[in-house]
C-alpha cells in the first residue's frame, strides 16, 4: 500500500486522468441508457410512453452523479471532498435538503409520532377501563340471575307443595308453568 501512495504522490496527473476517464465512462453509460430508452420507445409505439417524472428523475440523478464526480476530482486534481449523508438526501420532489431543514423535519416527524402514540395509548387505556367495567357488570348480572333462578325454583316448589295439599283435599289446582316467558 505504501508503494501505491508513493506512486500516487509522484503521479498526480495520472490520478486526475483516471478520474476524468471515470467521468467519461459514466457519461457514456448514461448516453447508452438514454439511447436504449429511445430505441425501446420507437420499437413499441403502441405501449404507454415513459413517465416524464421518471425520466426527469433519472436525468437529475445522472446530473447529480456527474457533478459529484466533478467535485470529487476537483478542477485542479486536488484532494477528494467527502460529502455528508445529509447533503445527498433528496426531498419528495428530488431537490437536496439542507441539514437544518432535515433536522426540523425529523423533529416534526418525531413530535407527530409521539402525539399519535399518546393518543393510541389513551384510547387503549379507555378501552381497557370499559372492558373492566363491562366484566364487572356481567358478574353482577350473573349473580342476580342465579338469585332469581333460586327464588323461582323455591316458589315453584311452594306452588307444587300447595297444589299437592289441595289435591289431597279434593280441590283441582292448575299446574304451574315449567318456564316463565315475558
PDB file of C-alpha atoms in Angstrom:
ATOM      1  CA  UNK A   1       0.000   0.000   0.000  1.00  0.00           C
ATOM      2  CA  UNK A   2       2.892   2.339   0.711  1.00  0.00           C
ATOM      3  CA  UNK A   3       4.124   1.830  -2.850  1.00  0.00           C
ATOM      4  CA  UNK A   4       0.725   2.899  -4.174  1.00  0.00           C
ATOM      5  CA  UNK A   5       0.655   6.036  -2.009  1.00  0.00           C
ATOM      6  CA  UNK A   6       4.194   6.875  -3.074  1.00  0.00           C
ATOM      7  CA  UNK A   7       3.271   6.355  -6.742  1.00  0.00           C
ATOM      8  CA  UNK A   8       0.115   8.432  -6.212  1.00  0.00           C
ATOM      9  CA  UNK A   9       2.143  11.288  -4.702  1.00  0.00           C
ATOM     10  CA  UNK A  10       4.645  11.141  -7.550  1.00  0.00           C
ATOM     11  CA  UNK A  11       1.982  10.996 -10.311  1.00  0.00           C
ATOM     12  CA  UNK A  12      -0.838  13.473  -9.511  1.00  0.00           C
ATOM     13  CA  UNK A  13      -1.548  13.987 -13.224  1.00  0.00           C
ATOM     14  CA  UNK A  14      -2.193  10.267 -13.648  1.00  0.00           C
ATOM     15  CA  UNK A  15      -4.745  10.314 -10.816  1.00  0.00           C
ATOM     16  CA  UNK A  16      -6.500  13.288 -12.424  1.00  0.00           C
ATOM     17  CA  UNK A  17      -6.549  11.478 -15.779  1.00  0.00           C
ATOM     18  CA  UNK A  18      -8.013   8.364 -14.138  1.00  0.00           C
ATOM     19  CA  UNK A  19     -10.792  10.447 -12.613  1.00  0.00           C
ATOM     20  CA  UNK A  20     -11.529  12.066 -15.976  1.00  0.00           C
ATOM     21  CA  UNK A  21     -11.706   8.626 -17.590  1.00  0.00           C
ATOM     22  CA  UNK A  22     -14.190   7.510 -14.940  1.00  0.00           C
ATOM     23  CA  UNK A  23     -16.309  10.595 -15.637  1.00  0.00           C
ATOM     24  CA  UNK A  24     -16.261   9.916 -19.364  1.00  0.00           C
ATOM     25  CA  UNK A  25     -17.211   6.275 -18.820  1.00  0.00           C
ATOM     26  CA  UNK A  26     -20.068   7.347 -16.577  1.00  0.00           C
ATOM     27  CA  UNK A  27     -21.337   9.830 -19.166  1.00  0.00           C
ATOM     28  CA  UNK A  28     -21.089   7.195 -21.892  1.00  0.00           C
ATOM     29  CA  UNK A  29     -23.131   4.790 -19.777  1.00  0.00           C
ATOM     30  CA  UNK A  30     -25.790   7.453 -19.293  1.00  0.00           C
ATOM     31  CA  UNK A  31     -25.904   8.154 -23.023  1.00  0.00           C
ATOM     32  CA  UNK A  32     -26.237   4.435 -23.757  1.00  0.00           C
ATOM     33  CA  UNK A  33     -29.116   4.158 -21.305  1.00  0.00           C
ATOM     34  CA  UNK A  34     -30.882   7.109 -22.904  1.00  0.00           C
ATOM     35  CA  UNK A  35     -30.351   5.648 -26.374  1.00  0.00           C
ATOM     36  CA  UNK A  36     -31.763   2.309 -25.228  1.00  0.00           C
ATOM     37  CA  UNK A  37     -34.811   4.050 -23.793  1.00  0.00           C
ATOM     38  CA  UNK A  38     -35.367   5.975 -27.020  1.00  0.00           C
ATOM     39  CA  UNK A  39     -34.899   2.796 -29.046  1.00  0.00           C
ATOM     40  CA  UNK A  40     -37.469   0.963 -26.912  1.00  0.00           C
ATOM     41  CA  UNK A  41     -39.948   3.807 -27.322  1.00  0.00           C
ATOM     42  CA  UNK A  42     -39.578   3.702 -31.108  1.00  0.00           C
ATOM     43  CA  UNK A  43     -39.864  -0.104 -31.217  1.00  0.00           C
ATOM     44  CA  UNK A  44     -43.050  -0.204 -29.134  1.00  0.00           C
ATOM     45  CA  UNK A  45     -45.152   2.840 -30.086  1.00  0.00           C
ATOM     46  CA  UNK A  46     -48.370   1.083 -29.021  1.00  0.00           C
ATOM     47  CA  UNK A  47     -47.151   0.808 -25.416  1.00  0.00           C
ATOM     48  CA  UNK A  48     -47.597   3.610 -22.932  1.00  0.00           C
ATOM     49  CA  UNK A  49     -44.883   6.266 -23.126  1.00  0.00           C
ATOM     50  CA  UNK A  50     -42.343   6.534 -20.313  1.00  0.00           C
ATOM     51  CA  UNK A  51     -43.435   8.655 -17.403  1.00  0.00           C
ATOM     52  CA  UNK A  52     -41.907  12.133 -17.726  1.00  0.00           C
ATOM     53  CA  UNK A  53     -41.241  12.313 -13.995  1.00  0.00           C
ATOM     54  CA  UNK A  54     -39.245   9.077 -14.064  1.00  0.00           C
ATOM     55  CA  UNK A  55     -37.142  10.335 -16.967  1.00  0.00           C
ATOM     56  CA  UNK A  56     -36.601  13.648 -15.184  1.00  0.00           C
ATOM     57  CA  UNK A  57     -35.598  11.802 -12.002  1.00  0.00           C
ATOM     58  CA  UNK A  58     -33.082   9.675 -13.921  1.00  0.00           C
ATOM     59  CA  UNK A  59     -31.689  12.776 -15.608  1.00  0.00           C
ATOM     60  CA  UNK A  60     -31.469  14.615 -12.276  1.00  0.00           C
ATOM     61  CA  UNK A  61     -29.710  11.660 -10.663  1.00  0.00           C
ATOM     62  CA  UNK A  62     -27.290  11.460 -13.582  1.00  0.00           C
ATOM     63  CA  UNK A  63     -26.565  15.180 -13.360  1.00  0.00           C
ATOM     64  CA  UNK A  64     -26.047  14.896  -9.612  1.00  0.00           C
ATOM     65  CA  UNK A  65     -23.676  11.957 -10.131  1.00  0.00           C
ATOM     66  CA  UNK A  66     -21.734  13.897 -12.744  1.00  0.00           C
ATOM     67  CA  UNK A  67     -21.460  16.960 -10.510  1.00  0.00           C
ATOM     68  CA  UNK A  68     -20.348  14.793  -7.576  1.00  0.00           C
ATOM     69  CA  UNK A  69     -17.693  13.175  -9.748  1.00  0.00           C
ATOM     70  CA  UNK A  70     -16.561  16.593 -10.880  1.00  0.00           C
ATOM     71  CA  UNK A  71     -16.396  17.839  -7.272  1.00  0.00           C
ATOM     72  CA  UNK A  72     -14.522  14.741  -6.149  1.00  0.00           C
ATOM     73  CA  UNK A  73     -11.842  15.076  -8.783  1.00  0.00           C
ATOM     74  CA  UNK A  74     -11.620  18.837  -8.373  1.00  0.00           C
ATOM     75  CA  UNK A  75     -10.692  21.085 -11.247  1.00  0.00           C
ATOM     76  CA  UNK A  76      -7.036  21.142 -10.178  1.00  0.00           C
ATOM     77  CA  UNK A  77      -6.715  17.477  -9.316  1.00  0.00           C
ATOM     78  CA  UNK A  78      -6.751  18.365  -5.612  1.00  0.00           C
ATOM     79  CA  UNK A  79      -7.891  16.206  -2.727  1.00  0.00           C
ATOM     80  CA  UNK A  80     -11.169  14.363  -2.915  1.00  0.00           C
ATOM     81  CA  UNK A  81     -14.012  16.005  -0.977  1.00  0.00           C
ATOM     82  CA  UNK A  82     -16.216  13.867   1.215  1.00  0.00           C
ATOM     83  CA  UNK A  83     -19.902  14.673   1.487  1.00  0.00           C
ATOM     84  CA  UNK A  84     -22.093  14.052   4.479  1.00  0.00           C
ATOM     85  CA  UNK A  85     -25.135  11.871   4.017  1.00  0.00           C
ATOM     86  CA  UNK A  86     -27.357  14.884   4.743  1.00  0.00           C
ATOM     87  CA  UNK A  87     -26.175  16.642   1.587  1.00  0.00           C
ATOM     88  CA  UNK A  88     -27.190  13.702  -0.568  1.00  0.00           C
ATOM     89  CA  UNK A  89     -30.718  13.344   0.816  1.00  0.00           C
ATOM     90  CA  UNK A  90     -33.485  14.446  -1.502  1.00  0.00           C
ATOM     91  CA  UNK A  91     -36.946  15.749  -0.752  1.00  0.00           C
ATOM     92  CA  UNK A  92     -40.078  14.256  -2.296  1.00  0.00           C
ATOM     93  CA  UNK A  93     -39.628  16.451  -5.376  1.00  0.00           C
ATOM     94  CA  UNK A  94     -35.968  15.492  -5.934  1.00  0.00           C
ATOM     95  CA  UNK A  95     -34.319  18.606  -4.552  1.00  0.00           C
ATOM     96  CA  UNK A  96     -31.498  18.391  -1.983  1.00  0.00           C
ATOM     97  CA  UNK A  97     -32.492  19.073   1.614  1.00  0.00           C
ATOM     98  CA  UNK A  98     -30.306  21.158   3.882  1.00  0.00           C
ATOM     99  CA  UNK A  99     -29.192  19.781   7.235  1.00  0.00           C
ATOM    100  CA  UNK A 100     -31.241  22.236   9.273  1.00  0.00           C
ATOM    101  CA  UNK A 101     -34.336  21.571   7.217  1.00  0.00           C
ATOM    102  CA  UNK A 102     -33.814  17.817   7.604  1.00  0.00           C
ATOM    103  CA  UNK A 103     -33.421  18.264  11.376  1.00  0.00           C
ATOM    104  CA  UNK A 104     -36.636  20.306  11.503  1.00  0.00           C
ATOM    105  CA  UNK A 105     -38.457  17.629   9.515  1.00  0.00           C
ATOM    106  CA  UNK A 106     -37.127  14.954  11.864  1.00  0.00           C
ATOM    107  CA  UNK A 107     -38.282  16.922  14.919  1.00  0.00           C
ATOM    108  CA  UNK A 108     -41.732  17.414  13.412  1.00  0.00           C
ATOM    109  CA  UNK A 109     -41.984  13.742  12.473  1.00  0.00           C
ATOM    110  CA  UNK A 110     -40.920  12.685  15.978  1.00  0.00           C
ATOM    111  CA  UNK A 111     -43.438  15.068  17.547  1.00  0.00           C
ATOM    112  CA  UNK A 112     -46.237  13.750  15.325  1.00  0.00           C
ATOM    113  CA  UNK A 113     -45.230  10.163  16.173  1.00  0.00           C
ATOM    114  CA  UNK A 114     -45.292  10.909  19.915  1.00  0.00           C
ATOM    115  CA  UNK A 115     -48.722  12.522  19.583  1.00  0.00           C
ATOM    116  CA  UNK A 116     -50.101   9.531  17.668  1.00  0.00           C
ATOM    117  CA  UNK A 117     -48.569   7.165  20.228  1.00  0.00           C
ATOM    118  CA  UNK A 118     -50.035   9.118  23.174  1.00  0.00           C
ATOM    119  CA  UNK A 119     -53.477   9.150  21.551  1.00  0.00           C
ATOM    120  CA  UNK A 120     -53.251   5.410  20.878  1.00  0.00           C
ATOM    121  CA  UNK A 121     -52.219   4.698  24.487  1.00  0.00           C
ATOM    122  CA  UNK A 122     -55.060   6.871  25.854  1.00  0.00           C
ATOM    123  CA  UNK A 123     -57.586   5.134  23.588  1.00  0.00           C
ATOM    124  CA  UNK A 124     -56.230   1.756  24.669  1.00  0.00           C
ATOM    125  CA  UNK A 125     -56.471   2.690  28.360  1.00  0.00           C
ATOM    126  CA  UNK A 126     -60.056   3.906  27.876  1.00  0.00           C
ATOM    127  CA  UNK A 127     -60.935   0.641  26.145  1.00  0.00           C
ATOM    128  CA  UNK A 128     -59.325  -1.348  28.973  1.00  0.00           C
ATOM    129  CA  UNK A 129     -61.353   0.598  31.572  1.00  0.00           C
ATOM    130  CA  UNK A 130     -64.523  -0.051  29.586  1.00  0.00           C
ATOM    131  CA  UNK A 131     -63.722  -3.785  29.391  1.00  0.00           C
ATOM    132  CA  UNK A 132     -63.174  -3.937  33.168  1.00  0.00           C
ATOM    133  CA  UNK A 133     -66.472  -2.104  33.756  1.00  0.00           C
ATOM    134  CA  UNK A 134     -68.330  -4.453  31.396  1.00  0.00           C
ATOM    135  CA  UNK A 135     -66.829  -7.527  33.103  1.00  0.00           C
ATOM    136  CA  UNK A 136     -67.996  -6.211  36.486  1.00  0.00           C
ATOM    137  CA  UNK A 137     -71.480  -5.634  35.058  1.00  0.00           C
ATOM    138  CA  UNK A 138     -71.533  -9.170  33.635  1.00  0.00           C
ATOM    139  CA  UNK A 139     -70.589 -10.653  37.013  1.00  0.00           C
ATOM    140  CA  UNK A 140     -73.283  -8.602  38.777  1.00  0.00           C
ATOM    141  CA  UNK A 141     -75.894  -9.744  36.253  1.00  0.00           C
ATOM    142  CA  UNK A 142     -74.817 -13.394  36.606  1.00  0.00           C
ATOM    143  CA  UNK A 143     -75.126 -13.191  40.384  1.00  0.00           C
ATOM    144  CA  UNK A 144     -78.572 -11.580  40.094  1.00  0.00           C
ATOM    145  CA  UNK A 145     -79.621 -14.213  37.544  1.00  0.00           C
ATOM    146  CA  UNK A 146     -78.569 -17.028  39.908  1.00  0.00           C
ATOM    147  CA  UNK A 147     -80.515 -15.426  42.778  1.00  0.00           C
ATOM    148  CA  UNK A 148     -83.622 -15.092  40.616  1.00  0.00           C
ATOM    149  CA  UNK A 149     -83.346 -18.725  39.468  1.00  0.00           C
ATOM    150  CA  UNK A 150     -83.020 -19.914  43.054  1.00  0.00           C
ATOM    151  CA  UNK A 151     -86.001 -17.777  44.087  1.00  0.00           C
ATOM    152  CA  UNK A 152     -88.039 -19.057  41.129  1.00  0.00           C
ATOM    153  CA  UNK A 153     -87.231 -22.684  41.992  1.00  0.00           C
ATOM    154  CA  UNK A 154     -88.178 -22.015  45.598  1.00  0.00           C
ATOM    155  CA  UNK A 155     -91.513 -20.508  44.549  1.00  0.00           C
ATOM    156  CA  UNK A 156     -92.199 -23.371  42.128  1.00  0.00           C
ATOM    157  CA  UNK A 157     -91.503 -25.812  44.930  1.00  0.00           C
ATOM    158  CA  UNK A 158     -94.020 -23.990  47.162  1.00  0.00           C
ATOM    159  CA  UNK A 159     -96.635 -23.957  44.378  1.00  0.00           C
ATOM    160  CA  UNK A 160     -96.190 -27.688  43.827  1.00  0.00           C
ATOM    161  CA  UNK A 161     -96.427 -28.351  47.557  1.00  0.00           C
ATOM    162  CA  UNK A 162     -99.617 -26.265  47.837  1.00  0.00           C
ATOM    163  CA  UNK A 163    -101.170 -27.930  44.802  1.00  0.00           C
ATOM    164  CA  UNK A 164    -100.423 -31.386  46.264  1.00  0.00           C
ATOM    165  CA  UNK A 165    -102.067 -30.345  49.519  1.00  0.00           C
ATOM    166  CA  UNK A 166    -105.157 -29.096  47.707  1.00  0.00           C
ATOM    167  CA  UNK A 167    -105.382 -32.242  45.576  1.00  0.00           C
ATOM    168  CA  UNK A 168    -105.374 -34.303  48.723  1.00  0.00           C
ATOM    169  CA  UNK A 169    -108.214 -32.206  49.992  1.00  0.00           C
ATOM    170  CA  UNK A 170    -110.057 -32.752  46.697  1.00  0.00           C
ATOM    171  CA  UNK A 171    -109.650 -29.389  45.034  1.00  0.00           C
ATOM    172  CA  UNK A 172    -108.469 -29.181  41.456  1.00  0.00           C
ATOM    173  CA  UNK A 173    -105.439 -26.858  41.034  1.00  0.00           C
ATOM    174  CA  UNK A 174    -103.907 -25.812  37.678  1.00  0.00           C
ATOM    175  CA  UNK A 175    -100.300 -26.893  37.167  1.00  0.00           C
ATOM    176  CA  UNK A 176     -97.670 -24.174  37.208  1.00  0.00           C
ATOM    177  CA  UNK A 177     -95.695 -23.495  34.036  1.00  0.00           C
ATOM    178  CA  UNK A 178     -92.235 -25.053  33.779  1.00  0.00           C
ATOM    179  CA  UNK A 179     -90.653 -21.878  32.437  1.00  0.00           C
ATOM    180  CA  UNK A 180     -91.531 -18.224  32.609  1.00  0.00           C
ATOM    181  CA  UNK A 181     -91.730 -16.164  29.421  1.00  0.00           C
ATOM    182  CA  UNK A 182     -92.451 -12.490  29.353  1.00  0.00           C
TER     183      UNK A 182
END
